[in-house]
Amino acid sequence: MAGIEISALTKEFPGGVQALNGLDLSIADGEFFALLGPSGCGKTTLLRTIAGLETPTSGSVRIGDRDVTRLPPGARNVAMVFQDYALFPHMTIEDNIAYPLKIRRQARETRLKHAHDVGSQLGLDGLMRRRPAELSGGQQQRVALARAVACHPSAFLFDEPLSNLDARLRLEARTFLKRLQRQLGVTTVFVTHDQAEALALADRIAVMEAGRIRQIGTPREVFGRPANTFVAGFIGSTPMNLLPGVVRDGAVLVAAQQLSVLDVPDGEVVVGVRPEYVAVTENGPLAGAVATVENLGTSSLVTVDVDGLSIGAVVPEDREVEPGTRVALNPTRVLVYRDGELVS
Amino acid sequence: MMLVVKRILTYVVMGVGTAFFALPVLWLLSAPLDDTPTYAVRPPRTFSLDNFASIMDNRYAVASLVNSTILSLGTMVLVVSAAALAAYALSRARVPGRDALIYLLLLLSSVVTGTAAMVPIFLLIFQLGLIDSHFGVILVLTGGLLPAAIFLLKDFIDTIPPSFEESARVFGASPLQILRQIVVPVARPGLATIAVWTVVQVWGSFLTPFILLRDPDKQPAAVLVRTFYTEGGSPNLGLIAAFSLLYSIPVVLMYLLAWSRYGFRFHGGIKT
């Protein structure tokens, strides 16, 4: 078991595409760490560089107390689960799980016994003699996990481990994955483009954009206090309201109404408020007519037109409002961004 | 009404077509067993196995089948191993102008074994001192078949996800282990298809061995069958028919074997 240290990591692909740009990152031993970002942000390249499948242009990767930057993938003692699981179609499940041990020249009996132990730990009893094509997506995913577990690595690397499952199965697999990681206590880095998945699973999240890390923090920090407007817009199942505003004598104004008083210099700002933190009330600083109501199950997202601005607010299921009604909005936990960065 | 007429016409056309292709096959099945075969397709007048016996008497006939086997298997080994390596490299490496290269090779390959190149090929093989050697024929046939084999295999290997090999690499497998334990087994149906295809191509090839092998002891069946004449100078139909039947059996068997094991279906990785 080991932490992962990445310093000044840069990866430039032939043709000049800069996938990673001077990245620094420190992942603690036993941590469940998410790399989150839109497609093309470099998160998969970062994971593959940790695995050794890509060589960095410059910078270094350390796993535990070893510098592995120039080591081949097989010498890094990490296990990777691929998005398509990469189960070998010509081998049975037991042979698939035992494959890493075969590479380490363990006797067939030893490695099959070990494969069966790991398999039953992951609920694969009775499937061990089948071939990957005969298994469901969820089962295949567990086989891929079992194969990773079987080689006792110092770190797990998961590339979009849940994205090939359908929505319902994904939630089950998420819980399963988190429990497994807690049990094993192995440092785990996983890549996802799904912010909900990252928030639910990770101890800490790195939000990436265009080869850079825009914020590192716990799910609570990243959700509650996004460091910049990119993270603010990316995290959250309902998009954050990012409203043009001004600060005058410490008063934060949106649509000429005062939302709160903060200790920030005067000037133009962007005001961020999560819809979950906007209360629909009888009297609040912002007033307008309800434009649309979207049902989210236990709550509804209400979009209100305030002086030409569309502001979202989440209301509980028994407090719904009809489109067209005039309401007042009372935003709390107001964040202020200047030049895209959080100032308060 | 129109539909009925249309359907009748369809069946008539299909029937004529089937008969056209079935007649030679039927002749091939009946003539060898006939004492006095003619060009007509008919059940054997007097049933006999004499034609097969006379093949055994012909000192070149059995040897020619052995020669065909040597040429086929030799070419097959060369084509499959070289095409597998080339196709794998072309599938995985980013070579600029890769597709153009493959199409160019494919285009030129029909020239290599074609009639137009026979004189230069003869001279080339002559200068290499490989006239009248099986190895020379194998080399020329391999050269002619390789581009198409590479093209077919590359398409097949393209469907194998690179994550298979990457996964094995992360577990510490060496390139040779990856090739032996992952790539070859996954690509086996493709390799088998190419192997059968190569054998069939060589088994039936006439021009190249005809020109490069002067010694009748070394000629394959496809070349030898042309010498089966009676003393009177007319084709020895009994011998030709019986020999042709023997000659076609291995190919049919290979198709059946490949079909039953792989069904000629390519299977790659799982769908993503």
Coordinates of C-alpha atoms in Angstrom, one line a residue:
Chain A
M1 CA 0.0 0.0 0.0
A2 CA 1.2 3.4 -0.9
G3 CA 0.4 7.0 -1.6
I4 CA 0.9 8.5 -5.0
E5 CA 2.9 11.7 -5.6
I6 CA 2.7 13.5 -8.9
S7 CA 4.9 16.5 -9.6
A8 CA 5.1 18.9 -12.6
L9 CA 3.7 16.2 -14.8
T10 CA 3.3 17.2 -18.5
K11 CA 2.2 15.1 -21.4
E12 CA 2.3 16.3 -24.9
F13 CA 1.1 14.0 -27.6
P14 CA 2.7 14.0 -31.1
G15 CA 1.0 16.8 -33.1
G16 CA 1.2 19.2 -30.2
V17 CA -1.9 18.2 -28.1
Q18 CA -1.1 19.1 -24.5
A19 CA -3.0 16.6 -22.5
L20 CA -1.5 17.3 -19.1
N21 CA 0.0 20.6 -18.2
G22 CA 2.4 20.8 -15.2
L23 CA 0.3 18.8 -12.9
D24 CA 1.0 18.4 -9.1
L25 CA -1.1 16.0 -7.1
S26 CA -0.7 14.1 -3.9
I27 CA -2.9 11.1 -3.1
A28 CA -2.7 9.7 0.4
D29 CA -2.2 6.1 1.3
G30 CA -5.6 4.3 1.3
E31 CA -7.4 7.3 -0.2
F32 CA -10.3 6.9 -2.6
F33 CA -9.5 9.6 -5.1
A34 CA -11.6 10.8 -8.1
L35 CA -10.3 12.5 -11.2
L36 CA -13.4 14.4 -12.5
G37 CA -13.8 16.4 -15.6
P38 CA -15.5 16.7 -19.0
S39 CA -14.2 14.5 -21.8
G40 CA -10.9 15.5 -23.2
C41 CA -9.7 17.2 -20.0
G42 CA -6.8 14.8 -19.6
K43 CA -8.1 12.7 -16.7
T44 CA -7.8 9.4 -18.5
T45 CA -4.3 10.4 -19.7
L46 CA -3.3 11.1 -16.1
L47 CA -4.6 7.7 -15.0
R48 CA -2.8 6.0 -17.9
T49 CA 0.4 7.9 -17.0
I50 CA 0.2 6.6 -13.4
A51 CA -0.3 3.1 -14.8
G52 CA 2.7 3.5 -17.1
L53 CA 0.7 3.1 -20.3
E54 CA 1.7 6.6 -21.3
T55 CA 5.2 8.1 -20.7
P56 CA 5.1 11.7 -19.5
T57 CA 6.9 14.4 -21.5
S58 CA 8.3 15.7 -18.2
G59 CA 7.6 15.5 -14.5
S60 CA 7.6 12.5 -12.2
V61 CA 5.3 9.9 -10.7
R62 CA 6.0 8.3 -7.3
I63 CA 4.1 5.4 -5.9
G64 CA 5.0 4.8 -2.2
D65 CA 8.7 5.5 -1.9
R66 CA 9.6 4.5 -5.4
D67 CA 10.0 6.8 -8.4
V68 CA 8.1 4.9 -11.1
T69 CA 8.3 7.5 -13.9
R70 CA 10.5 5.4 -16.1
L71 CA 9.3 1.9 -15.0
P72 CA 7.2 -0.2 -17.3
P73 CA 3.5 -0.8 -16.3
G74 CA 4.2 -4.3 -15.0
A75 CA 6.8 -3.1 -12.5
R76 CA 4.6 -0.6 -10.8
N77 CA 2.5 -3.0 -8.8
V78 CA -0.8 -1.3 -9.7
A79 CA -3.9 -2.9 -11.0
M80 CA -6.1 -1.2 -13.6
V81 CA -9.8 -1.8 -14.4
F82 CA -10.6 -0.6 -17.9
Q83 CA -13.8 1.0 -19.1
D84 CA -14.6 -2.1 -21.2
Y85 CA -13.2 -4.3 -18.4
A86 CA -10.8 -6.0 -20.9
L87 CA -11.7 -9.5 -19.8
F88 CA -10.0 -12.0 -22.1
P89 CA -12.8 -13.6 -24.1
H90 CA -11.0 -16.9 -24.6
M91 CA -10.4 -17.6 -20.9
T92 CA -12.9 -18.7 -18.3
I93 CA -13.7 -16.4 -15.4
E94 CA -11.3 -18.3 -13.0
D95 CA -8.5 -18.0 -15.6
N96 CA -9.2 -14.4 -16.1
I97 CA -9.0 -13.7 -12.3
A98 CA -5.9 -15.8 -12.0
Y99 CA -4.1 -14.3 -15.0
P100 CA -2.0 -11.8 -13.0
L101 CA -0.8 -14.7 -10.8
K102 CA 0.0 -16.7 -13.9
I103 CA 2.3 -13.9 -15.0
R104 CA 3.9 -14.1 -11.6
R105 CA 4.6 -17.8 -12.2
Q106 CA 2.4 -19.1 -9.4
A107 CA 1.4 -22.8 -9.7
R108 CA -1.9 -23.4 -11.4
E109 CA -3.5 -24.9 -8.2
T110 CA -2.4 -22.0 -6.0
R111 CA -3.6 -19.3 -8.3
L112 CA -7.0 -21.0 -9.0
K113 CA -7.6 -21.4 -5.3
H114 CA -6.8 -17.7 -4.8
A115 CA -9.0 -16.8 -7.8
H116 CA -11.9 -18.7 -6.2
D117 CA -11.3 -17.0 -2.8
V118 CA -11.4 -13.6 -4.4
G119 CA -14.3 -14.6 -6.6
S120 CA -16.5 -15.7 -3.7
Q121 CA -15.6 -12.5 -1.8
L122 CA -17.0 -10.6 -4.8
G123 CA -20.1 -12.8 -5.2
L124 CA -18.9 -14.6 -8.3
D125 CA -19.5 -18.2 -7.0
G126 CA -21.0 -20.4 -9.7
L127 CA -19.7 -18.2 -12.5
M128 CA -16.1 -19.3 -12.3
R129 CA -16.2 -21.8 -15.2
R130 CA -18.1 -19.5 -17.6
R131 CA -16.7 -17.2 -20.2
P132 CA -17.0 -13.4 -20.1
A133 CA -19.5 -13.3 -23.0
E134 CA -21.9 -15.4 -20.9
L135 CA -22.0 -12.8 -18.0
S136 CA -24.1 -9.7 -17.6
G137 CA -22.5 -6.3 -17.5
G138 CA -22.6 -6.0 -13.8
Q139 CA -21.0 -9.5 -13.4
Q140 CA -18.3 -8.7 -15.9
Q141 CA -17.5 -5.5 -13.9
R142 CA -17.1 -7.6 -10.7
V143 CA -14.8 -10.0 -12.5
A144 CA -12.7 -7.1 -13.6
L145 CA -12.6 -5.9 -10.0
A146 CA -11.8 -9.4 -8.8
R147 CA -8.9 -9.7 -11.2
A148 CA -7.5 -6.4 -9.9
V149 CA -8.0 -7.5 -6.3
A150 CA -6.3 -10.9 -6.9
C151 CA -2.9 -9.4 -7.7
H152 CA -2.7 -7.4 -4.3
P153 CA -1.5 -4.2 -5.9
S154 CA -0.4 -1.1 -4.0
A155 CA -2.9 1.0 -5.9
F156 CA -6.1 0.5 -7.9
L157 CA -6.6 2.5 -11.0
F158 CA -10.2 2.6 -12.4
D159 CA -11.0 4.1 -15.7
E160 CA -14.7 5.0 -15.8
P161 CA -15.6 1.7 -13.9
L162 CA -19.3 2.3 -13.9
S163 CA -20.0 4.0 -17.2
N164 CA -20.8 0.7 -19.1
L165 CA -23.6 -0.2 -16.6
D166 CA -27.2 0.9 -16.9
A167 CA -28.4 3.6 -14.5
R168 CA -30.0 1.3 -11.9
L169 CA -27.1 -1.2 -11.8
R170 CA -24.7 1.8 -11.6
L171 CA -26.1 2.8 -8.2
E172 CA -25.7 -0.8 -6.8
A173 CA -22.2 -1.1 -8.2
R174 CA -21.3 2.3 -6.7
T175 CA -22.2 1.1 -3.2
F176 CA -20.4 -2.2 -3.8
L177 CA -17.3 -0.4 -5.0
K178 CA -17.2 1.9 -2.0
R179 CA -17.6 -0.9 0.4
L180 CA -14.9 -3.0 -1.3
Q181 CA -12.5 -0.1 -1.2
R182 CA -13.2 0.5 2.5
Q183 CA -12.6 -3.2 3.2
L184 CA -9.3 -3.4 1.3
G185 CA -8.1 0.0 2.2
V186 CA -6.0 0.2 -1.0
T187 CA -5.2 3.6 -2.5
T188 CA -7.7 4.0 -5.4
V189 CA -7.7 6.5 -8.2
F190 CA -10.7 6.5 -10.5
V191 CA -11.6 8.5 -13.5
T192 CA -15.2 9.7 -14.1
H193 CA -17.1 12.3 -16.0
D194 CA -20.1 11.9 -13.7
Q195 CA -20.0 14.5 -10.9
A196 CA -22.6 12.6 -8.8
E197 CA -20.4 9.5 -9.0
A198 CA -17.4 11.4 -7.9
L199 CA -19.2 13.1 -5.0
A200 CA -20.7 9.8 -3.8
L201 CA -17.5 7.7 -4.0
A202 CA -14.5 9.7 -3.4
D203 CA -12.7 10.9 -0.3
R204 CA -11.2 13.7 -2.4
I205 CA -11.8 14.9 -5.9
A206 CA -9.6 16.6 -8.4
V207 CA -11.7 18.6 -10.9
M208 CA -9.8 18.9 -14.2
E209 CA -10.1 21.1 -17.2
A210 CA -7.9 21.2 -20.3
G211 CA -4.9 19.3 -18.7
R212 CA -5.0 21.3 -15.5
I213 CA -6.5 20.7 -12.1
R214 CA -9.0 23.4 -11.3
Q215 CA -9.7 22.3 -7.7
I216 CA -8.8 19.6 -5.3
G217 CA -11.0 19.0 -2.2
T218 CA -13.4 16.8 -0.4
P219 CA -16.8 16.3 -2.0
R220 CA -18.2 18.8 0.6
E221 CA -15.6 21.4 -0.3
V222 CA -15.9 21.0 -4.0
F223 CA -19.7 21.1 -3.8
G224 CA -20.1 23.8 -1.2
R225 CA -17.3 26.1 -2.2
P226 CA -16.3 25.6 -5.8
A227 CA -13.0 27.4 -6.3
N228 CA -13.9 28.9 -9.7
T229 CA -16.8 29.2 -12.0
F230 CA -15.8 26.1 -14.1
V231 CA -16.0 23.9 -11.0
A232 CA -19.2 25.7 -9.9
G233 CA -20.8 25.0 -13.2
F234 CA -19.6 21.4 -13.4
I235 CA -20.5 20.1 -10.0
G236 CA -24.1 19.6 -8.9
S237 CA -26.9 17.7 -10.5
T238 CA -28.8 21.0 -11.0
P239 CA -26.6 23.7 -12.5
M240 CA -25.5 26.4 -10.2
N241 CA -26.9 29.9 -10.8
L242 CA -24.1 32.1 -12.0
L243 CA -25.5 35.6 -12.1
P244 CA -23.9 38.9 -13.1
G245 CA -23.6 41.2 -10.2
V246 CA -21.7 44.1 -8.6
V247 CA -20.2 44.8 -5.2
R248 CA -20.8 48.3 -3.8
D249 CA -19.4 49.1 -0.3
G250 CA -19.4 45.4 0.5
A251 CA -23.0 44.9 -0.5
V252 CA -23.5 42.2 -3.2
L253 CA -26.1 43.2 -5.7
V254 CA -27.8 41.2 -8.3
A255 CA -30.5 42.8 -10.5
A256 CA -30.0 45.9 -8.3
Q257 CA -31.1 44.0 -5.2
Q258 CA -28.9 43.4 -2.2
L259 CA -28.3 39.7 -1.5
S260 CA -25.7 39.8 1.3
V261 CA -22.9 41.8 2.7
L262 CA -19.4 40.4 2.3
D263 CA -15.9 41.7 2.8
V264 CA -14.9 42.0 -0.9
P265 CA -13.6 45.0 -2.9
D266 CA -16.0 46.9 -5.1
G267 CA -16.5 46.0 -8.7
E268 CA -18.2 43.6 -11.2
V269 CA -18.5 40.0 -10.0
V270 CA -20.3 36.8 -10.8
V271 CA -22.6 35.6 -8.0
G272 CA -23.0 31.9 -7.6
V273 CA -25.9 30.3 -5.7
R274 CA -26.9 26.7 -5.9
P275 CA -30.6 26.2 -6.7
E276 CA -30.8 24.0 -3.5
Y277 CA -29.9 27.1 -1.5
V278 CA -32.4 29.4 -3.0
A279 CA -35.6 29.6 -1.0
V280 CA -38.9 30.4 -2.7
T281 CA -40.7 32.7 -0.2
E282 CA -43.3 35.4 0.1
N283 CA -40.7 38.1 0.6
G284 CA -37.1 38.0 -0.5
P285 CA -34.7 40.3 -2.3
L286 CA -35.5 39.0 -5.8
A287 CA -38.9 38.8 -7.3
G288 CA -40.2 37.4 -10.6
A289 CA -42.6 35.1 -12.3
V290 CA -42.2 31.3 -12.4
A291 CA -41.2 30.3 -16.0
T292 CA -40.9 26.5 -15.8
V293 CA -41.2 23.8 -13.2
E294 CA -39.2 20.5 -13.6
N295 CA -40.0 17.6 -11.4
L296 CA -36.9 15.9 -9.9
G297 CA -38.8 13.3 -7.8
T298 CA -38.6 14.4 -4.2
S299 CA -38.2 18.0 -5.2
S300 CA -38.8 20.3 -8.2
L301 CA -36.5 22.7 -10.0
V302 CA -38.3 26.0 -10.4
T303 CA -36.9 28.6 -12.9
V304 CA -37.9 32.2 -12.2
D305 CA -37.5 35.2 -14.5
V306 CA -36.0 38.1 -12.5
D307 CA -35.4 41.2 -14.6
G308 CA -34.3 39.1 -17.6
L309 CA -32.2 36.7 -15.5
S310 CA -33.2 33.0 -15.2
I311 CA -32.7 31.9 -11.6
G312 CA -33.2 28.2 -10.6
A313 CA -34.5 27.2 -7.2
V314 CA -35.2 23.8 -5.8
V315 CA -38.5 23.5 -3.8
P316 CA -39.6 20.4 -1.8
E317 CA -42.3 18.3 -3.3
D318 CA -45.2 19.7 -1.2
R319 CA -44.2 23.3 -1.9
E320 CA -44.6 23.4 -5.7
V321 CA -45.7 26.5 -7.5
E322 CA -47.6 27.0 -10.7
P323 CA -45.9 28.5 -13.7
G324 CA -46.8 32.1 -14.0
T325 CA -47.2 32.9 -10.3
R326 CA -45.1 35.7 -8.9
V327 CA -42.7 34.6 -6.2
A328 CA -39.9 36.0 -4.2
L329 CA -36.5 34.3 -4.0
N330 CA -34.2 34.4 -1.0
P331 CA -30.7 33.1 -1.9
T332 CA -28.4 31.9 0.9
R333 CA -24.8 30.7 0.9
V334 CA -23.9 33.2 -1.7
L335 CA -20.5 32.8 -3.4
V336 CA -18.7 35.7 -5.2
Y337 CA -16.4 35.1 -8.2
R338 CA -14.2 37.7 -9.8
D339 CA -12.4 36.9 -13.0
G340 CA -13.7 33.3 -12.7
E341 CA -12.0 32.7 -9.3
L342 CA -13.8 32.5 -5.9
V343 CA -13.2 35.6 -3.8
S344 CA -15.7 35.0 -1.0
Chain B
M1 CA -51.4 -13.1 -60.4
M2 CA -48.3 -11.0 -61.1
L3 CA -46.9 -12.2 -57.9
V4 CA -47.3 -15.8 -58.8
V5 CA -45.7 -15.3 -62.2
K6 CA -42.9 -13.4 -60.6
R7 CA -42.4 -16.2 -58.1
I8 CA -42.4 -18.9 -60.8
L9 CA -39.9 -16.9 -62.9
T10 CA -37.7 -16.5 -59.8
Y11 CA -37.6 -20.3 -59.2
V12 CA -37.0 -21.0 -62.9
V13 CA -34.0 -18.7 -62.9
M14 CA -32.7 -20.1 -59.6
G15 CA -33.2 -23.7 -60.9
V16 CA -31.3 -23.0 -64.1
G17 CA -28.5 -21.4 -62.1
T18 CA -28.3 -24.2 -59.6
A19 CA -28.3 -26.8 -62.4
F20 CA -25.5 -24.9 -64.2
F21 CA -23.3 -25.2 -61.1
A22 CA -24.5 -28.6 -60.0
L23 CA -23.7 -30.4 -63.3
P24 CA -19.9 -30.4 -63.1
V25 CA -20.2 -31.4 -59.4
L26 CA -22.4 -34.3 -60.3
W27 CA -20.1 -35.3 -63.1
L28 CA -17.2 -35.2 -60.7
L29 CA -19.1 -37.6 -58.4
S30 CA -20.3 -40.1 -61.1
A31 CA -17.6 -40.2 -63.7
P32 CA -14.8 -41.5 -61.5
L33 CA -16.9 -44.6 -60.7
D34 CA -17.7 -45.2 -64.3
D35 CA -15.9 -47.8 -66.3
T36 CA -16.1 -45.8 -69.5
P37 CA -16.8 -42.2 -68.6
T38 CA -17.8 -39.6 -71.1
Y39 CA -18.5 -35.9 -70.9
A40 CA -22.2 -36.6 -70.2
V41 CA -23.5 -36.4 -66.7
R42 CA -25.1 -39.8 -66.0
P43 CA -25.1 -42.5 -63.3
P44 CA -22.1 -44.9 -63.8
R45 CA -23.0 -47.6 -66.5
T46 CA -20.7 -50.2 -65.0
F47 CA -19.6 -49.4 -61.5
S48 CA -15.9 -49.8 -61.0
L49 CA -13.0 -48.5 -59.0
D50 CA -10.5 -49.1 -61.8
N51 CA -9.9 -45.4 -62.3
F52 CA -8.7 -45.0 -58.7
A53 CA -6.5 -48.0 -59.2
S54 CA -4.9 -46.5 -62.3
I55 CA -4.0 -43.4 -60.3
M56 CA -2.1 -45.6 -57.9
D57 CA -0.2 -47.0 -61.0
N58 CA 0.7 -43.5 -62.3
R59 CA 4.0 -42.8 -60.7
Y60 CA 3.5 -39.0 -60.8
A61 CA -0.1 -38.8 -59.5
V62 CA 0.3 -39.6 -55.8
A63 CA 3.6 -37.7 -55.7
S64 CA 1.8 -34.6 -57.1
L65 CA -0.7 -34.6 -54.3
V66 CA 2.2 -34.7 -51.8
N67 CA 3.8 -31.8 -53.7
S68 CA 0.6 -29.9 -53.5
T69 CA 0.5 -30.5 -49.8
I70 CA 4.1 -29.3 -49.4
L71 CA 3.5 -26.1 -51.4
S72 CA 0.2 -25.4 -49.6
L73 CA 1.4 -26.0 -46.1
G74 CA 4.7 -24.2 -46.7
T75 CA 3.0 -21.1 -48.1
M76 CA 0.4 -21.2 -45.4
V77 CA 3.0 -21.2 -42.6
L78 CA 4.9 -18.3 -44.2
V79 CA 1.7 -16.3 -45.0
V80 CA 0.1 -16.7 -41.6
S81 CA 3.2 -15.9 -39.6
A82 CA 4.3 -13.0 -41.7
A83 CA 0.8 -11.6 -42.1
A84 CA 0.0 -11.9 -38.4
L85 CA 3.1 -9.9 -37.4
A86 CA 2.6 -7.3 -40.2
A87 CA -1.2 -6.9 -39.5
Y88 CA -0.6 -6.6 -35.8
A89 CA 2.0 -3.9 -36.3
L90 CA -0.1 -2.1 -38.8
S91 CA -3.2 -2.3 -36.6
R92 CA -1.5 -1.0 -33.5
A93 CA 1.2 1.4 -34.6
R94 CA 0.5 4.9 -36.0
V95 CA 2.2 4.7 -39.4
P96 CA 1.6 7.8 -41.6
G97 CA 0.1 6.7 -44.9
R98 CA -0.8 3.3 -43.5
D99 CA -4.0 2.8 -45.4
A100 CA -2.5 4.0 -48.7
L101 CA 0.4 1.5 -48.2
I102 CA -2.0 -1.4 -47.6
Y103 CA -4.1 -0.5 -50.7
L104 CA -1.0 -0.1 -52.8
L105 CA 0.3 -3.5 -51.7
L106 CA -3.1 -5.1 -52.4
L107 CA -3.1 -3.6 -55.9
L108 CA 0.4 -4.7 -56.7
S109 CA -0.1 -8.2 -55.3
S110 CA -2.4 -9.1 -58.2
V111 CA 0.5 -8.2 -60.5
V112 CA 3.0 -10.3 -58.6
T113 CA 1.3 -13.6 -59.3
G114 CA -0.4 -12.4 -62.4
T115 CA 0.5 -13.4 -66.0
A116 CA 2.2 -10.1 -66.8
A117 CA 5.0 -10.6 -64.2
M118 CA 5.8 -14.1 -65.1
V119 CA 8.8 -13.4 -67.2
P120 CA 10.5 -11.2 -64.6
I121 CA 9.6 -13.6 -61.9
F122 CA 11.0 -16.5 -63.8
L123 CA 14.3 -14.6 -64.4
L124 CA 14.4 -13.6 -60.7
I125 CA 13.9 -17.1 -59.5
F126 CA 16.3 -18.4 -62.1
Q127 CA 19.1 -16.1 -60.9
L128 CA 18.4 -17.0 -57.3
G129 CA 18.9 -20.6 -58.4
L130 CA 15.4 -21.6 -57.2
I131 CA 14.0 -23.0 -60.4
D132 CA 12.6 -26.5 -59.9
S133 CA 12.6 -26.0 -56.1
H134 CA 9.4 -26.0 -54.0
F135 CA 10.9 -23.2 -51.9
G136 CA 11.0 -20.8 -54.9
V137 CA 7.3 -21.5 -55.7
I138 CA 6.4 -21.0 -52.0
L139 CA 8.3 -17.6 -52.0
V140 CA 6.5 -16.3 -55.1
L141 CA 3.0 -17.5 -53.9
T142 CA 3.6 -16.1 -50.4
G143 CA 4.5 -12.7 -52.0
G144 CA 1.3 -12.8 -54.0
L145 CA -1.0 -13.7 -51.1
L146 CA 0.6 -11.7 -48.3
P147 CA -1.0 -8.3 -49.1
A148 CA -4.6 -9.7 -49.1
A149 CA -3.8 -11.7 -46.0
I150 CA -2.4 -8.7 -44.2
F151 CA -5.4 -6.6 -45.3
L152 CA -7.9 -9.2 -44.0
L153 CA -6.1 -9.9 -40.7
K154 CA -5.6 -6.2 -40.0
D155 CA -9.3 -5.6 -40.2
F156 CA -9.8 -8.5 -37.8
I157 CA -7.1 -7.4 -35.3
D158 CA -8.6 -3.8 -35.4
T159 CA -11.7 -5.3 -33.8
I160 CA -9.6 -6.6 -30.8
P161 CA -9.7 -3.8 -28.2
P162 CA -6.2 -2.5 -27.3
S163 CA -7.3 -2.6 -23.7
F164 CA -6.7 -6.4 -23.7
E165 CA -3.0 -5.9 -24.3
E166 CA -2.8 -2.9 -22.0
S167 CA -4.5 -4.8 -19.2
A168 CA -2.0 -7.7 -19.6
R169 CA 0.9 -5.2 -19.7
V170 CA -0.3 -3.6 -16.4
F171 CA -0.3 -7.1 -14.9
G172 CA 3.3 -7.4 -15.9
A173 CA 3.1 -9.6 -19.0
S174 CA 6.0 -9.4 -21.5
P175 CA 5.4 -8.6 -25.1
L176 CA 5.9 -12.3 -26.0
Q177 CA 3.5 -13.4 -23.3
I178 CA 0.9 -10.9 -24.5
L179 CA 1.3 -12.2 -28.1
R180 CA 1.1 -15.9 -27.0
Q181 CA -1.5 -15.7 -24.3
I182 CA -3.8 -12.9 -25.5
V183 CA -3.4 -11.8 -29.1
V184 CA -3.0 -15.1 -30.8
P185 CA -5.8 -16.9 -29.0
V186 CA -8.2 -14.0 -29.5
A187 CA -7.2 -13.7 -33.1
R188 CA -7.3 -17.5 -33.7
P189 CA -10.5 -17.5 -35.8
G190 CA -9.0 -14.9 -38.0
L191 CA -5.7 -16.8 -38.3
A192 CA -7.6 -20.0 -39.1
T193 CA -9.5 -18.3 -41.8
I194 CA -6.4 -16.9 -43.4
A195 CA -4.7 -20.4 -43.1
V196 CA -7.6 -22.1 -44.9
W197 CA -7.8 -19.4 -47.5
T198 CA -4.1 -19.7 -48.2
V199 CA -4.1 -23.4 -48.6
V200 CA -7.1 -23.3 -50.9
Q201 CA -5.4 -20.6 -53.0
V202 CA -2.2 -22.5 -53.3
W203 CA -3.9 -25.8 -53.8
G204 CA -5.6 -24.4 -56.9
S205 CA -2.8 -22.3 -58.3
F206 CA -1.5 -23.4 -61.7
L207 CA 0.5 -20.7 -63.5
T208 CA 3.3 -20.1 -61.0
P209 CA 4.2 -23.8 -60.2
F210 CA 3.7 -24.6 -63.9
I211 CA 6.4 -22.1 -64.9
L212 CA 8.8 -22.5 -62.0
L213 CA 8.8 -26.3 -61.7
R214 CA 10.1 -28.2 -64.8
D215 CA 10.6 -31.6 -63.2
P216 CA 7.3 -33.6 -63.3
D217 CA 8.4 -35.3 -60.0
K218 CA 8.0 -31.9 -58.3
Q219 CA 4.9 -30.6 -59.9
P220 CA 1.7 -30.3 -57.8
A221 CA -1.6 -31.9 -58.7
A222 CA -3.0 -28.8 -60.4
V223 CA -0.2 -28.8 -62.9
L224 CA 0.0 -32.6 -63.3
V225 CA -3.6 -33.1 -64.2
R226 CA -3.0 -31.5 -67.6
T227 CA -0.8 -34.5 -68.6
F228 CA -3.4 -37.1 -68.2
Y229 CA -3.9 -38.2 -71.8
T230 CA -4.4 -41.6 -73.3
E231 CA -1.8 -43.1 -75.8
G232 CA -4.2 -42.0 -78.5
G233 CA -3.9 -38.4 -77.5
S234 CA -7.4 -37.8 -76.1
P235 CA -8.0 -36.8 -72.5
N236 CA -8.0 -39.8 -70.2
L237 CA -11.4 -39.0 -68.7
G238 CA -11.5 -41.8 -66.2
L239 CA -8.1 -40.8 -64.8
I240 CA -8.9 -37.1 -64.9
A241 CA -12.2 -37.5 -63.1
A242 CA -10.9 -39.8 -60.4
F243 CA -7.9 -37.6 -59.8
S244 CA -10.0 -34.5 -59.7
L245 CA -12.2 -36.1 -57.1
L246 CA -9.2 -37.0 -54.9
Y247 CA -7.8 -33.5 -55.5
S248 CA -10.9 -31.7 -54.4
I249 CA -11.6 -33.7 -51.2
P250 CA -8.9 -32.0 -49.0
V251 CA -10.3 -28.6 -49.8
V252 CA -13.8 -29.6 -49.0
L253 CA -12.7 -31.1 -45.8
M254 CA -10.8 -28.0 -44.8
Y255 CA -13.8 -25.8 -45.4
L256 CA -16.0 -28.1 -43.3
L257 CA -13.5 -28.2 -40.5
A258 CA -13.0 -24.4 -40.4
W259 CA -16.8 -23.9 -40.8
S260 CA -17.6 -26.3 -37.9
R261 CA -15.0 -24.9 -35.6
Y262 CA -15.3 -21.2 -36.3
G263 CA -18.3 -20.8 -38.6
F264 CA -16.2 -18.2 -40.3
R265 CA -17.6 -15.7 -37.8
F266 CA -15.1 -13.3 -36.5
H267 CA -15.5 -12.5 -32.9
G268 CA -13.6 -9.6 -31.4
G269 CA -13.9 -8.1 -28.0
I270 CA -17.1 -7.2 -26.1
K271 CA -19.2 -4.4 -27.3
T272 CA -18.6 -1.2 -25.5

